[in-house]
Every structure is written in C-alpha cells, then in structure tokens.
Short mmCIF file of C-alpha atoms in Angstrom, two decimals:
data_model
loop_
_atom_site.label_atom_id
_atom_site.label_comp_id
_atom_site.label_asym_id
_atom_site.label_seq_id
_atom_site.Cartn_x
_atom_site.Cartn_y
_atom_site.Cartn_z
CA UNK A 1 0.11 108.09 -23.62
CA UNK A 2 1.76 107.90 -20.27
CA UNK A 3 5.08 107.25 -18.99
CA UNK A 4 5.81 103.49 -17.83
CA UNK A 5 5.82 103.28 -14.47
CA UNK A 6 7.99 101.95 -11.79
CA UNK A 7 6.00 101.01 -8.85
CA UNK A 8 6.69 98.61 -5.66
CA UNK A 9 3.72 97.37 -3.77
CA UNK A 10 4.19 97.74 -0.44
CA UNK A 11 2.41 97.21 3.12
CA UNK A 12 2.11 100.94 2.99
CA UNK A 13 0.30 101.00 -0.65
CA UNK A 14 -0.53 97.51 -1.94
CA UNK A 15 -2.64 98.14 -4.35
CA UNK A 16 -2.17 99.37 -8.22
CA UNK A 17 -4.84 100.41 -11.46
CA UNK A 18 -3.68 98.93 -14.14
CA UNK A 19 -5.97 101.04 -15.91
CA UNK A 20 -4.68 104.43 -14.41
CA UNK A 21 -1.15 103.41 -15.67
CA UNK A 22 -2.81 102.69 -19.78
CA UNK A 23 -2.09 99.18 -19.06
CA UNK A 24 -5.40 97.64 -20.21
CA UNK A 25 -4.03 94.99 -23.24
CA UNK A 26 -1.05 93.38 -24.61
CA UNK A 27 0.62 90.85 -22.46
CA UNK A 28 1.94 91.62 -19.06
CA UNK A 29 5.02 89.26 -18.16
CA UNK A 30 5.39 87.91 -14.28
CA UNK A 31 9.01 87.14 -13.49
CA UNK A 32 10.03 85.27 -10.08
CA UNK A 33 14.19 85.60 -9.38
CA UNK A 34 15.26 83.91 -6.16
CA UNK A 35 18.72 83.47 -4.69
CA UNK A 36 19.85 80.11 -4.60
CA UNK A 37 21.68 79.55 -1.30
CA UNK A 38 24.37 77.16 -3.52
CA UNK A 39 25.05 80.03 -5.64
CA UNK A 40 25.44 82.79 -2.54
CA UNK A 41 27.45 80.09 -0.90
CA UNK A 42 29.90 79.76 -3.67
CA UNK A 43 29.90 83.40 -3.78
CA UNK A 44 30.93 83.65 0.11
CA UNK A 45 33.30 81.21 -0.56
CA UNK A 46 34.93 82.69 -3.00
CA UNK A 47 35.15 85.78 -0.65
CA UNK A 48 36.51 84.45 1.82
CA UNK A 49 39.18 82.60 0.43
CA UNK A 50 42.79 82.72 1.83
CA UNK A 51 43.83 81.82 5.41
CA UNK A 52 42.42 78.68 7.22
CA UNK A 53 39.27 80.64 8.85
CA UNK A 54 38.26 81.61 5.55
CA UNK A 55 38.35 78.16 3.96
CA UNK A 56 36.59 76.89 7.18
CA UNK A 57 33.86 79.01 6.75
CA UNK A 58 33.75 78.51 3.03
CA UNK A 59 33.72 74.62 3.95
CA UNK A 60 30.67 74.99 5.81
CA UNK A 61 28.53 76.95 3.89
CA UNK A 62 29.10 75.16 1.08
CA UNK A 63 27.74 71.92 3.20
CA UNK A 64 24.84 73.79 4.35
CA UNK A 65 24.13 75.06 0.35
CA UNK A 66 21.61 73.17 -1.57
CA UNK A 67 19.56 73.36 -4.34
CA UNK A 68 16.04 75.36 -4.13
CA UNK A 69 13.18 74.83 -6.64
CA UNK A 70 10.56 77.47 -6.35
CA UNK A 71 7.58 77.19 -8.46
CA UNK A 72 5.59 79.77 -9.51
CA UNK A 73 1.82 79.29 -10.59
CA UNK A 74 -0.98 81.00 -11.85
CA UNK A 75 -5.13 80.39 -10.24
CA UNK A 76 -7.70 81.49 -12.73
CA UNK A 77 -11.43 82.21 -12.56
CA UNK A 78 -13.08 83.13 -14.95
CA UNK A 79 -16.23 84.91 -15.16
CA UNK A 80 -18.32 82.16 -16.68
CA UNK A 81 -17.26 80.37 -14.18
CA UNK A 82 -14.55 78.42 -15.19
CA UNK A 83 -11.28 77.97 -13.02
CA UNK A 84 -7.91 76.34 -13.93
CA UNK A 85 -4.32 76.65 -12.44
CA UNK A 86 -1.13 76.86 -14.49
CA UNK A 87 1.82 75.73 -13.16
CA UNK A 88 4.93 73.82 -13.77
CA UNK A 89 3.42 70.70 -11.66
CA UNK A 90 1.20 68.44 -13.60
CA UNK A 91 3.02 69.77 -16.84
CA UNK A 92 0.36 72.88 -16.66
CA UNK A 93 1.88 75.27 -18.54
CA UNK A 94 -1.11 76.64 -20.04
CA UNK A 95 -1.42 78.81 -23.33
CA UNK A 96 -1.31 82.73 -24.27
CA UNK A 97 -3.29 82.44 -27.82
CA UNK A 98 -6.32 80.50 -26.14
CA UNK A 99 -7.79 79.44 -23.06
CA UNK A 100 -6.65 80.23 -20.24
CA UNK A 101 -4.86 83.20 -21.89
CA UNK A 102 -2.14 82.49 -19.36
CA UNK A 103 1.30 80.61 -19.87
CA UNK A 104 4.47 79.82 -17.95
CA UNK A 105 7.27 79.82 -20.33
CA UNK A 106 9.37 77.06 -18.11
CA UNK A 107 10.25 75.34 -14.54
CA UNK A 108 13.89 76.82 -13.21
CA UNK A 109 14.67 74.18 -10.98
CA UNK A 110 17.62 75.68 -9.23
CA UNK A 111 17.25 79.51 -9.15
CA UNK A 112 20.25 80.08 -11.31
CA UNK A 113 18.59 80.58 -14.31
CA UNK A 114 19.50 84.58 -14.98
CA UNK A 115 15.53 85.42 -16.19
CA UNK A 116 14.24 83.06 -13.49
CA UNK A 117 10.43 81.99 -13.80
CA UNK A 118 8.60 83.86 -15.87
CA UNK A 119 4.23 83.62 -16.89
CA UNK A 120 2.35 85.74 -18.94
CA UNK A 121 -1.10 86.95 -18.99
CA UNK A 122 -2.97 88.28 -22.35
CA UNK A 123 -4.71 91.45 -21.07
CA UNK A 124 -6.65 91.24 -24.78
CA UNK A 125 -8.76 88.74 -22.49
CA UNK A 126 -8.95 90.51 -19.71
CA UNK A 127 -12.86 90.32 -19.70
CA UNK A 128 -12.69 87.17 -19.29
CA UNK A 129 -10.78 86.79 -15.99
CA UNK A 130 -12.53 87.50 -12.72
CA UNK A 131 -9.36 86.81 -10.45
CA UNK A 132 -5.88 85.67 -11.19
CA UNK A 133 -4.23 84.71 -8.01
CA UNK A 134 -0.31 84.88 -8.09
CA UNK A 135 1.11 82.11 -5.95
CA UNK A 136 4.73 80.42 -5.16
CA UNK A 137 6.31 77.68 -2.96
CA UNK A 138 8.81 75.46 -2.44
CA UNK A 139 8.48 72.32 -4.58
CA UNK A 140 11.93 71.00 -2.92
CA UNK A 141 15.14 71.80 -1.00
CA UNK A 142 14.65 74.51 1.52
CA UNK A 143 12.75 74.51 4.24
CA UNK A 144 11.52 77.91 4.15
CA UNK A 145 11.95 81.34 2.05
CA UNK A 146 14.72 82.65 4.62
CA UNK A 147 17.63 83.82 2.37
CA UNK A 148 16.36 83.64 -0.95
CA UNK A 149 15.52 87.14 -1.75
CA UNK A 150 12.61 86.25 -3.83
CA UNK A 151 11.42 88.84 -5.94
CA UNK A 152 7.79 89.00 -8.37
CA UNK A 153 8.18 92.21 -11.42
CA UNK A 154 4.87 92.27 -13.20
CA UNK A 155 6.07 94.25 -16.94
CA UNK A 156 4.26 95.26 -19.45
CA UNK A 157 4.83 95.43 -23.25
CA UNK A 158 5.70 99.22 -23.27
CA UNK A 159 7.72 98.65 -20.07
CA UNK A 160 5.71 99.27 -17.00
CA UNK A 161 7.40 97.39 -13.93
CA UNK A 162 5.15 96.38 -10.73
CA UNK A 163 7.55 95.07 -8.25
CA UNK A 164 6.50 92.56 -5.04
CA UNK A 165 9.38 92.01 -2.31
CA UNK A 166 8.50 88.46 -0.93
CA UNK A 167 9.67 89.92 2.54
CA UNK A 168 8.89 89.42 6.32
CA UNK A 169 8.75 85.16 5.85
CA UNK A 170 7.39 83.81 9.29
CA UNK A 171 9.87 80.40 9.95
CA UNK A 172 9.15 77.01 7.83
CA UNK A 173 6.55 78.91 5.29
CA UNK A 174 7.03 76.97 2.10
CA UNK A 175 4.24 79.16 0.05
CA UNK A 176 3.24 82.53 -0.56
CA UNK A 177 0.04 83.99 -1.88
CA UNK A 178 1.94 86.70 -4.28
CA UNK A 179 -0.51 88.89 -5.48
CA UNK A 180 -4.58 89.20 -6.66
CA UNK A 181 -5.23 90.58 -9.82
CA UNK A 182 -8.89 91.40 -10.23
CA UNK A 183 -11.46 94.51 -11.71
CA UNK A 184 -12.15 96.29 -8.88
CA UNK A 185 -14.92 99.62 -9.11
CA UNK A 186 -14.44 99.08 -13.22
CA UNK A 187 -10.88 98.86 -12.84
CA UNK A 188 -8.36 96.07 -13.27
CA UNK A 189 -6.19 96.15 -9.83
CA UNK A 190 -3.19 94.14 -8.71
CA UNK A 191 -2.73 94.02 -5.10
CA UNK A 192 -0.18 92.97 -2.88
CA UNK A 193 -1.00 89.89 -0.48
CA UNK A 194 2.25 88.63 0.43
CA UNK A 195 0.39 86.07 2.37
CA UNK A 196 2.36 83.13 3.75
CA UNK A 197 1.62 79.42 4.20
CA UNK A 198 3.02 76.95 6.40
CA UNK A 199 2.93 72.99 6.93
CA UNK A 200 0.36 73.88 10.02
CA UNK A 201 -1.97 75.44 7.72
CA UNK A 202 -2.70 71.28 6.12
CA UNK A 203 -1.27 69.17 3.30
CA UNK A 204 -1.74 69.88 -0.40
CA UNK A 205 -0.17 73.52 -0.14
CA UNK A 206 -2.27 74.87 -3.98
CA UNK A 207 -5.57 73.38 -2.42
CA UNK A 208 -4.82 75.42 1.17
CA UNK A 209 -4.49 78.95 -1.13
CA UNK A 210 -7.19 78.44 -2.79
CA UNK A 211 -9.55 77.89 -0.49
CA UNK A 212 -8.21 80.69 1.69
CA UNK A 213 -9.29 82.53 -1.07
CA UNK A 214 -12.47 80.98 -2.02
CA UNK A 215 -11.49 79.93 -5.72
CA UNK A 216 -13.38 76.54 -5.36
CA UNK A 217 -10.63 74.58 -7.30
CA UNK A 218 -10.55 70.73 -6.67
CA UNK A 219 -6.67 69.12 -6.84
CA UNK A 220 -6.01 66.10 -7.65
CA UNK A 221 -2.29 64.49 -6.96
CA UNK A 222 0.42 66.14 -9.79
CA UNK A 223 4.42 65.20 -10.67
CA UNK A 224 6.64 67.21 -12.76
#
C-alpha cells in the first residue's frame, strides 16, 4: 500500500490521480475553512490594545467586521445521465448510503465553526459519477473573497490530503469553481480550476457555473 499523500494543487501542477495515490474507494471528505473578517478583527483588536491609536484602530475594524457565510456545494453528473446539486440552499444536503452518494454534513454560517464546511463523496460509487464539480460562494456578507483565506482539503479515509488555496480573487467575485473531479484516460483525476465568478458574469451564480461547464442543470429559485 502506499504512503498518504500530501499534495497542493497548484497553477504549476493542477491536476492529481486519485488512482496513482490507491485512493479508488471509501469516502473522501471535502472541508472548506475561511477566515471570518469578525473573528480576525477581534483578533487585531485584541492586538492592538493599549494606547488611544490602538483602540482607534481596533474601533474601526471592528465596524468594518461582519459576518461571512460561504457555502460550499457539490454538481453531479452521472453517467446515466442524471445530474443533481447538493448544497446547503434548498435544504440539499444529499445522502452518502444512496443516491447521489454525496452529502454535506452542515451550513457554517459564520466561518467560525473550527471544522468549517465539510461534504463527502462515496468513492464505492465512483462508477457512477461522470463529473463532480466543486463549487463555493458567498451566500451573504462580503462582497468578495478578499481576506478570507479560504481553503478546500480533499482527505481520504487512510489520510491522504489534496489541498486547493482559493488564491489570486479578481475584485467583487462572490463564487469560485473549486475543483473537477472526473475519470480521465481510465483514471479518476481531481483538478484544480480555481475559476472565479463575478456579478458581470449574470444572476443566479450555481446556474452561471454550470453552464460554464456544460452540466445542463436547470435551477429553480432556493432559501435556506
């Protein structure tokens, strides 16, 4: 058996076999962590305290903080066909034991949540998935993904960690096309995209990704 691997997908090497690392069943988990700019403003604060300037600046960070909810969601198609999202909106958690062999385990509303978002995928089905399309945006509270840090770690059950920096964010993106998983020359692949979305690109930001990517998906209005 191998060693588990440590790998970041970078601009420089994006793209990762699965099947090269002996990660070809069991469940892989996806975790999202984000910085929320309340907490890093309560954590300058705290720094600077003591002396005027220091509670000045502490003053107005904390009135710039707020809350950030980002969302992190799963596209699915399936090779009969099929396609389905799971995601937090529209209460679409999904399922691991059955159909679509995908679940998110809950919504952290606030990025303080120490294990942040977190779905899994059942690689026993593997066969059965044609793509799964890794995607994340702002449901409320920031305008863009400047400051948060926002980090994807794909693990597997023996400990394999595939790591996606959600870096170079142009100004007022609210989404980001994560990562692709698909089989690729008999192999199952995940490759970086790191592909950002803004407001210009139309309303309805999960119906923008997926056609950009051809999944054929039709959305219909959701609430969480």
């Amino acid at each position: 058996m191998t060693k588990p691997a440590t790998v970041s997908l970078t601009k420089a090497a994006p793209t990762v076999s699965l099947d090269k690392h002996g990660v070809t069943s069991g469940l892989i988990k996806v975790n999202l962590n984000w910085t929320s700019p309340q907490a890093a403003a309560r954590r300058a604060g705290g720094e600077a305290r003591g002396g005027l300037l220091g509670r000045i600046r502490a003053s107005l960070r904390s009135a710039a903080a707020r809350t950030v909810d980002l969302d992190l969601g799963c596209m699915i198609r399936c090779t009969d066909g099929s396609k389905t999202v799971v995601q937090a909106l529209g209460n679409a958690f999904g399922a691991v034991d059955r159909f679509p062999y995908v679940a998110l385990d809950s919504d952290d509303r606030t990025g303080a949540r120490e294990t942040g978002e977190n779905l899994v995928i059942n690689l026993d089905h593997q066969a059965e998935f044609q793509k799964l399309l890794l995607f994340v945006y702002i449901y409320e509270g920031s305008g863009d993904f400047h400051g948060l840090d926002a980090v994807v770690t794909l693990t597997s059950d023996r400990g394999d960690r595939f790591r996606v920096v959600l870096d170079d964010c142009p100004p007022q993106a609210h989404a980001c096309a994560i990562a692709l998983i698909k089989r690729q020359k008999g192999e199952l692949v995940i490759g970086r995209e790191v592909r950002w979305f803004t407001p210009a690109d139309g309303p309805g930001v999960q119906d923008v990704i997926s056609r950009a990517y051809r999944l054929g998906m039709k959305w219909t209005p959701g609430r969480k």
